[in-house]
Amino acid sequence: MNLPKHATLIEVGPRDGLQNEKNEIPTDVKIQFIKELKKAGCKEMELTSFVSPKWVPQLKDAGEIISYCSDEDRNLVLTPNEKGIARAKEANCKDVAFFVGVSSTFNQKNINATTEESMQKLLPLIRSLKEEDFFVRACISTSFYCPYEGKIEADAVVELCRQFADAGVDDLSVADTIGMANPLEVHELFSRLKKALPDVLITAHFHDTRGMALANIYAALQAGVDRFDTSAGGLGGCPFAPGATGNAATEDVLHMLHALNIETGIDMNQLLKAVEIIEPHLSGSVQSKQYQLSKRSKTLLTE
């Protein structure tokens, strides 16, 4: 087996996981959720997004979240435009993320711009941020399939990632946005990306729409990927991707990685405590396998 000894899980629950939650989550609950995730050992995390409250009311408390949760860890904030970047700078954030869809149709429905138009705006911003010593992440949506355009060619994904790499991004989060990818496609694309862009961090982002997230993560591991976006409780979804369900659950990915003797630095018991904090405030119940198992056994799991 070609497996790494260590893998990094980037916790996206506080931002990607909650942004489309129907219930309004109290700010103090979000802060407690984030702090418990940090106690569990989550050193890289998407905390929130400086997006217009008109479009994402759940994240209207972004400034407060940053003020209470910033520390020496990598605390990513999504900055969809120049206004978002300005707010991030005001809050003294140094870790920012952008997103763009490989599919222009998806991109237009998401941010009312084609992929090419988005890149024309983003690349100069990224170069400027790198001059100011920001950590910059690019989130690449619809890297395998699009709900509007169907299958996405790997060549298009590699080319888009190359443009971001040339602009100086530190991390590329390559996403199976609607959860249609299979392990063969995953292994092929990530093998190409690792070979083409050896100096950039490559992160895999999977949704579990069809129950394939863990299989795809295993395929990505075999391709040399050792960074994965995951969401505590499997929270998340995308309003512009019909049928897409939550992200790969951090606790389920953690269980698999530890079973494969891959270190993560994250404690399962503490992670489940974080999920327990957020679940009562959600519009639905947490369905991840490890969390459900812990509830049935009425005790936290042990590794």
Tab-separated table of C-alpha atoms in Angstrom:
chain	number	residue	atom	x	y	z
A	1	MET	CA	0.000	0.000	0.000
A	2	ASN	CA	1.183	3.494	-0.861
A	3	LEU	CA	-0.024	5.347	2.233
A	4	PRO	CA	1.368	8.358	4.108
A	5	LYS	CA	2.338	8.171	7.768
A	6	HIS	CA	0.514	11.421	8.532
A	7	ALA	CA	-2.496	13.213	7.061
A	8	THR	CA	-3.940	16.658	7.716
A	9	LEU	CA	-7.671	17.158	8.091
A	10	ILE	CA	-8.842	20.694	7.350
A	11	GLU	CA	-12.014	21.177	9.377
A	12	VAL	CA	-14.646	22.986	7.286
A	13	GLY	CA	-17.672	22.483	9.536
A	14	PRO	CA	-17.886	26.003	11.011
A	15	ARG	CA	-18.045	27.627	7.555
A	16	ASP	CA	-18.922	25.174	4.773
A	17	GLY	CA	-20.848	22.962	7.147
A	18	LEU	CA	-23.067	25.670	8.648
A	19	GLN	CA	-23.484	28.178	5.838
A	20	ASN	CA	-26.684	26.552	4.520
A	21	GLU	CA	-28.099	25.397	7.852
A	22	LYS	CA	-31.764	26.454	8.058
A	23	ASN	CA	-31.697	27.135	11.796
A	24	GLU	CA	-29.924	30.282	12.903
A	25	ILE	CA	-27.080	29.038	15.078
A	26	PRO	CA	-26.316	31.354	18.037
A	27	THR	CA	-22.883	32.938	17.821
A	28	ASP	CA	-21.844	31.663	21.240
A	29	VAL	CA	-22.649	28.094	20.146
A	30	LYS	CA	-20.502	28.498	17.023
A	31	ILE	CA	-17.646	29.812	19.134
A	32	GLN	CA	-17.926	26.892	21.558
A	33	PHE	CA	-18.079	24.478	18.594
A	34	ILE	CA	-14.894	25.951	17.117
A	35	LYS	CA	-13.058	25.958	20.429
A	36	GLU	CA	-13.920	22.303	21.053
A	37	LEU	CA	-12.697	21.412	17.558
A	38	LYS	CA	-9.441	23.172	18.336
A	39	LYS	CA	-9.158	21.226	21.593
A	40	ALA	CA	-9.554	18.047	19.536
A	41	GLY	CA	-6.450	18.975	17.571
A	42	CYS	CA	-7.897	20.613	14.430
A	43	LYS	CA	-5.034	22.935	13.488
A	44	GLU	CA	-6.409	24.057	10.131
A	45	MET	CA	-9.986	25.224	9.956
A	46	GLU	CA	-12.435	27.257	7.896
A	47	LEU	CA	-13.853	29.544	10.561
A	48	THR	CA	-16.306	31.664	8.587
A	49	SER	CA	-16.771	33.811	5.493
A	50	PHE	CA	-16.815	37.543	4.883
A	51	VAL	CA	-19.716	37.273	2.489
A	52	SER	CA	-22.734	39.539	2.333
A	53	PRO	CA	-25.245	38.688	5.112
A	54	LYS	CA	-27.926	39.198	2.489
A	55	TRP	CA	-26.754	36.052	0.682
A	56	VAL	CA	-25.536	33.990	3.645
A	57	PRO	CA	-27.282	35.233	6.808
A	58	GLN	CA	-25.863	32.347	8.844
A	59	LEU	CA	-22.413	33.944	8.609
A	60	LYS	CA	-23.387	37.514	9.466
A	61	ASP	CA	-21.403	37.163	12.720
A	62	ALA	CA	-18.091	36.573	10.907
A	63	GLY	CA	-16.330	39.473	12.609
A	64	GLU	CA	-17.293	38.264	16.056
A	65	ILE	CA	-16.265	34.697	15.271
A	66	ILE	CA	-12.832	35.887	14.176
A	67	SER	CA	-12.357	38.083	17.244
A	68	TYR	CA	-13.045	35.189	19.613
A	69	CYS	CA	-11.473	32.289	17.723
A	70	SER	CA	-8.284	33.591	16.112
A	71	ASP	CA	-5.045	32.093	17.396
A	72	GLU	CA	-1.738	30.784	16.047
A	73	ASP	CA	-3.405	28.017	14.044
A	74	ARG	CA	-4.335	28.352	10.365
A	75	ASN	CA	-7.749	30.009	10.541
A	76	LEU	CA	-9.160	30.290	7.040
A	77	VAL	CA	-11.853	32.772	6.066
A	78	LEU	CA	-13.612	32.730	2.728
A	79	THR	CA	-13.271	36.073	0.937
A	80	PRO	CA	-15.400	35.991	-2.230
A	81	ASN	CA	-14.487	39.495	-3.436
A	82	GLU	CA	-12.509	42.676	-2.720
A	83	LYS	CA	-14.995	43.775	-0.064
A	84	GLY	CA	-14.498	40.457	1.707
A	85	ILE	CA	-10.725	40.872	1.528
A	86	ALA	CA	-10.990	44.342	3.056
A	87	ARG	CA	-13.043	42.960	5.948
A	88	ALA	CA	-10.535	40.141	6.448
A	89	LYS	CA	-7.689	42.652	6.657
A	90	GLU	CA	-9.635	44.778	9.147
A	91	ALA	CA	-10.032	41.659	11.302
A	92	ASN	CA	-6.285	40.930	11.042
A	93	CYS	CA	-6.853	37.626	9.240
A	94	LYS	CA	-3.825	36.195	7.455
A	95	ASP	CA	-5.362	33.034	5.970
A	96	VAL	CA	-7.891	33.534	3.181
A	97	ALA	CA	-9.696	31.368	0.670
A	98	PHE	CA	-11.294	31.979	-2.724
A	99	PHE	CA	-13.550	29.713	-4.741
A	100	VAL	CA	-14.197	29.203	-8.418
A	101	GLY	CA	-15.966	26.496	-10.388
A	102	VAL	CA	-14.320	24.675	-13.260
A	103	SER	CA	-17.801	24.676	-14.769
A	104	SER	CA	-18.721	28.151	-16.019
A	105	THR	CA	-22.426	27.393	-15.693
A	106	PHE	CA	-21.973	26.470	-12.037
A	107	ASN	CA	-19.815	29.549	-11.526
A	108	GLN	CA	-22.453	31.823	-13.048
A	109	LYS	CA	-25.210	30.412	-10.842
A	110	ASN	CA	-22.930	30.711	-7.818
A	111	ILE	CA	-21.354	34.162	-8.239
A	112	ASN	CA	-22.886	35.500	-11.471
A	113	ALA	CA	-19.654	35.330	-13.457
A	114	THR	CA	-18.039	32.872	-15.847
A	115	THR	CA	-14.951	30.998	-14.737
A	116	GLU	CA	-12.793	33.133	-17.028
A	117	GLU	CA	-14.288	36.355	-15.649
A	118	SER	CA	-13.687	35.166	-12.093
A	119	MET	CA	-10.067	34.324	-12.807
A	120	GLN	CA	-9.426	37.736	-14.357
A	121	LYS	CA	-10.454	39.303	-11.052
A	122	LEU	CA	-8.956	36.742	-8.683
A	123	LEU	CA	-5.422	36.326	-10.008
A	124	PRO	CA	-4.331	39.956	-9.434
A	125	LEU	CA	-5.872	39.850	-5.941
A	126	ILE	CA	-3.979	36.676	-5.106
A	127	ARG	CA	-0.665	38.113	-6.289
A	128	SER	CA	-1.275	41.192	-4.165
A	129	LEU	CA	-2.135	39.136	-1.083
A	130	LYS	CA	0.986	37.010	-1.481
A	131	GLU	CA	3.065	40.189	-1.509
A	132	GLU	CA	1.493	40.919	1.897
A	133	ASP	CA	2.439	37.436	3.147
A	134	PHE	CA	-1.088	35.981	3.294
A	135	PHE	CA	-1.718	32.247	3.165
A	136	VAL	CA	-3.992	31.819	0.150
A	137	ARG	CA	-6.192	28.844	-0.605
A	138	ALA	CA	-8.136	28.312	-3.828
A	139	CYS	CA	-11.231	26.100	-3.641
A	140	ILE	CA	-11.875	24.448	-7.019
A	141	SER	CA	-15.548	23.489	-7.298
A	142	THR	CA	-17.048	20.941	-9.742
A	143	SER	CA	-13.697	19.266	-10.370
A	144	PHE	CA	-15.294	15.981	-11.424
A	145	TYR	CA	-18.953	16.563	-12.293
A	146	CYS	CA	-21.284	19.546	-12.591
A	147	PRO	CA	-25.068	19.407	-12.036
A	148	TYR	CA	-25.518	21.506	-15.177
A	149	GLU	CA	-22.662	20.522	-17.520
A	150	GLY	CA	-22.128	16.892	-16.563
A	151	LYS	CA	-18.661	15.336	-16.501
A	152	ILE	CA	-15.738	17.753	-16.219
A	153	GLU	CA	-12.585	16.953	-18.159
A	154	ALA	CA	-9.467	16.476	-16.064
A	155	ASP	CA	-7.482	18.692	-18.454
A	156	ALA	CA	-9.693	21.647	-17.540
A	157	VAL	CA	-9.137	21.069	-13.823
A	158	VAL	CA	-5.361	20.781	-14.183
A	159	GLU	CA	-5.205	23.957	-16.288
A	160	LEU	CA	-7.268	25.972	-13.811
A	161	CYS	CA	-5.161	24.726	-10.906
A	162	ARG	CA	-2.015	25.623	-12.819
A	163	GLN	CA	-3.237	29.219	-13.221
A	164	PHE	CA	-3.764	29.489	-9.481
A	165	ALA	CA	-0.373	27.929	-8.775
A	166	ASP	CA	1.334	30.376	-11.125
A	167	ALA	CA	-0.315	33.231	-9.206
A	168	GLY	CA	1.242	31.920	-5.984
A	169	VAL	CA	-1.556	30.148	-4.120
A	170	ASP	CA	-0.390	27.963	-1.245
A	171	ASP	CA	-3.182	25.396	-1.231
A	172	LEU	CA	-5.563	23.984	-3.840
A	173	SER	CA	-8.729	22.403	-2.464
A	174	VAL	CA	-10.058	20.260	-5.312
A	175	ALA	CA	-13.708	19.369	-4.773
A	176	ASP	CA	-16.124	16.667	-5.843
A	177	THR	CA	-18.930	19.160	-5.273
A	178	ILE	CA	-21.911	16.907	-5.991
A	179	GLY	CA	-20.410	13.631	-4.822
A	180	MET	CA	-20.395	11.812	-8.164
A	181	ALA	CA	-16.710	10.947	-8.472
A	182	ASN	CA	-15.481	7.369	-8.243
A	183	PRO	CA	-12.098	6.096	-7.006
A	184	LEU	CA	-10.691	5.569	-10.514
A	185	GLU	CA	-11.426	9.169	-11.491
A	186	VAL	CA	-10.094	10.414	-8.169
A	187	HIS	CA	-6.825	8.522	-8.466
A	188	GLU	CA	-6.306	9.725	-12.035
A	189	LEU	CA	-6.937	13.415	-11.355
A	190	PHE	CA	-4.969	13.673	-8.132
A	191	SER	CA	-2.045	11.715	-9.564
A	192	ARG	CA	-1.906	14.257	-12.393
A	193	LEU	CA	-2.169	17.224	-10.030
A	194	LYS	CA	0.547	15.931	-7.695
A	195	LYS	CA	2.871	15.429	-10.663
A	196	ALA	CA	2.039	18.725	-12.381
A	197	LEU	CA	2.130	20.931	-9.257
A	198	PRO	CA	4.663	19.463	-6.832
A	199	ASP	CA	5.262	22.760	-4.992
A	200	VAL	CA	1.633	23.466	-4.063
A	201	LEU	CA	-0.386	21.877	-1.253
A	202	ILE	CA	-3.078	19.675	-2.781
A	203	THR	CA	-6.201	19.046	-0.704
A	204	ALA	CA	-9.068	16.726	-1.634
A	205	HIS	CA	-12.636	17.738	-0.808
A	206	PHE	CA	-15.372	15.106	-1.060
A	207	HIS	CA	-19.110	15.089	-0.506
A	208	ASP	CA	-20.784	11.874	0.555
A	209	THR	CA	-23.877	12.225	-1.642
A	210	ARG	CA	-23.607	8.642	-2.939
A	211	GLY	CA	-21.727	7.107	-0.028
A	212	MET	CA	-18.395	7.203	-1.887
A	213	ALA	CA	-16.458	9.729	0.178
A	214	LEU	CA	-14.319	7.273	2.155
A	215	ALA	CA	-13.552	5.181	-0.939
A	216	ASN	CA	-12.519	8.329	-2.786
A	217	ILE	CA	-10.346	9.474	0.099
A	218	TYR	CA	-8.603	6.105	0.059
A	219	ALA	CA	-7.992	6.490	-3.688
A	220	ALA	CA	-6.610	9.988	-3.134
A	221	LEU	CA	-4.279	8.640	-0.435
A	222	GLN	CA	-2.968	6.121	-2.962
A	223	ALA	CA	-2.335	9.021	-5.368
A	224	GLY	CA	-0.150	10.768	-2.795
A	225	VAL	CA	-2.665	13.193	-1.286
A	226	ASP	CA	-2.325	13.707	2.466
A	227	ARG	CA	-4.667	16.672	3.004
A	228	PHE	CA	-8.453	16.411	3.182
A	229	ASP	CA	-11.304	18.810	3.845
A	230	THR	CA	-13.747	17.244	6.297
A	231	SER	CA	-16.696	18.501	8.306
A	232	ALA	CA	-17.506	17.490	11.878
A	233	GLY	CA	-20.828	15.679	11.847
A	234	GLY	CA	-20.771	15.532	8.052
A	235	LEU	CA	-22.406	18.969	7.986
A	236	GLY	CA	-22.738	20.886	4.757
A	237	GLY	CA	-24.126	21.042	1.269
A	238	CYS	CA	-24.236	23.478	-1.619
A	239	PRO	CA	-27.274	25.591	-2.628
A	240	PHE	CA	-26.068	25.694	-6.234
A	241	ALA	CA	-25.541	21.934	-6.529
A	242	PRO	CA	-28.953	20.214	-6.540
A	243	GLY	CA	-28.922	16.976	-4.597
A	244	ALA	CA	-25.511	17.462	-3.014
A	245	THR	CA	-25.403	16.389	0.619
A	246	GLY	CA	-22.912	16.968	3.387
A	247	ASN	CA	-19.161	16.842	3.377
A	248	ALA	CA	-17.215	13.774	4.410
A	249	ALA	CA	-17.634	13.527	8.183
A	250	THR	CA	-14.442	14.313	10.070
A	251	GLU	CA	-15.068	11.556	12.614
A	252	ASP	CA	-15.616	8.895	9.943
A	253	VAL	CA	-12.514	9.923	8.009
A	254	LEU	CA	-10.562	10.050	11.257
A	255	HIS	CA	-11.600	6.499	12.142
A	256	MET	CA	-10.470	5.199	8.740
A	257	LEU	CA	-7.148	7.021	8.824
A	258	HIS	CA	-6.326	5.827	12.325
A	259	ALA	CA	-7.302	2.267	11.348
A	260	LEU	CA	-4.750	2.580	8.530
A	261	ASN	CA	-2.101	3.717	11.054
A	262	ILE	CA	-2.085	7.215	9.568
A	263	GLU	CA	-1.533	9.854	12.237
A	264	THR	CA	-3.656	13.010	12.320
A	265	GLY	CA	-3.061	14.615	15.708
A	266	ILE	CA	-6.834	14.712	16.277
A	267	ASP	CA	-8.536	13.080	19.267
A	268	MET	CA	-11.753	11.215	18.470
A	269	ASN	CA	-13.398	11.650	21.868
A	270	GLN	CA	-12.879	15.387	21.894
A	271	LEU	CA	-14.062	15.644	18.298
A	272	LEU	CA	-17.310	13.868	19.180
A	273	LYS	CA	-17.803	16.310	22.058
A	274	ALA	CA	-17.675	19.130	19.516
A	275	VAL	CA	-20.354	17.419	17.420
A	276	GLU	CA	-22.506	16.982	20.530
A	277	ILE	CA	-22.386	20.739	21.057
A	278	ILE	CA	-23.651	21.659	17.609
A	279	GLU	CA	-26.224	18.890	17.007
A	280	PRO	CA	-29.054	20.259	19.224
A	281	HIS	CA	-29.058	23.483	17.200
A	282	LEU	CA	-29.296	21.860	13.767
A	283	SER	CA	-32.434	21.436	11.689
A	284	GLY	CA	-31.619	17.738	11.275
A	285	SER	CA	-29.738	15.042	13.147
A	286	VAL	CA	-26.087	14.093	12.634
A	287	GLN	CA	-25.901	10.857	10.657
A	288	SER	CA	-22.166	10.111	10.596
A	289	LYS	CA	-21.331	6.507	11.405
A	290	GLN	CA	-18.950	7.199	14.286
A	291	TYR	CA	-21.253	9.716	15.937
A	292	GLN	CA	-24.265	7.410	15.677
A	293	LEU	CA	-22.180	4.569	17.075
A	294	SER	CA	-21.147	6.707	20.046
A	295	LYS	CA	-24.779	7.621	20.717
A	296	ARG	CA	-25.932	3.986	20.556
A	297	SER	CA	-23.244	2.897	22.939
A	298	LYS	CA	-24.052	5.892	25.195
A	299	THR	CA	-20.368	6.510	25.602
A	300	LEU	CA	-17.686	8.234	23.609
A	301	LEU	CA	-15.588	6.033	21.415
A	302	THR	CA	-12.082	5.003	22.278
A	303	GLU	CA	-9.336	4.588	19.736
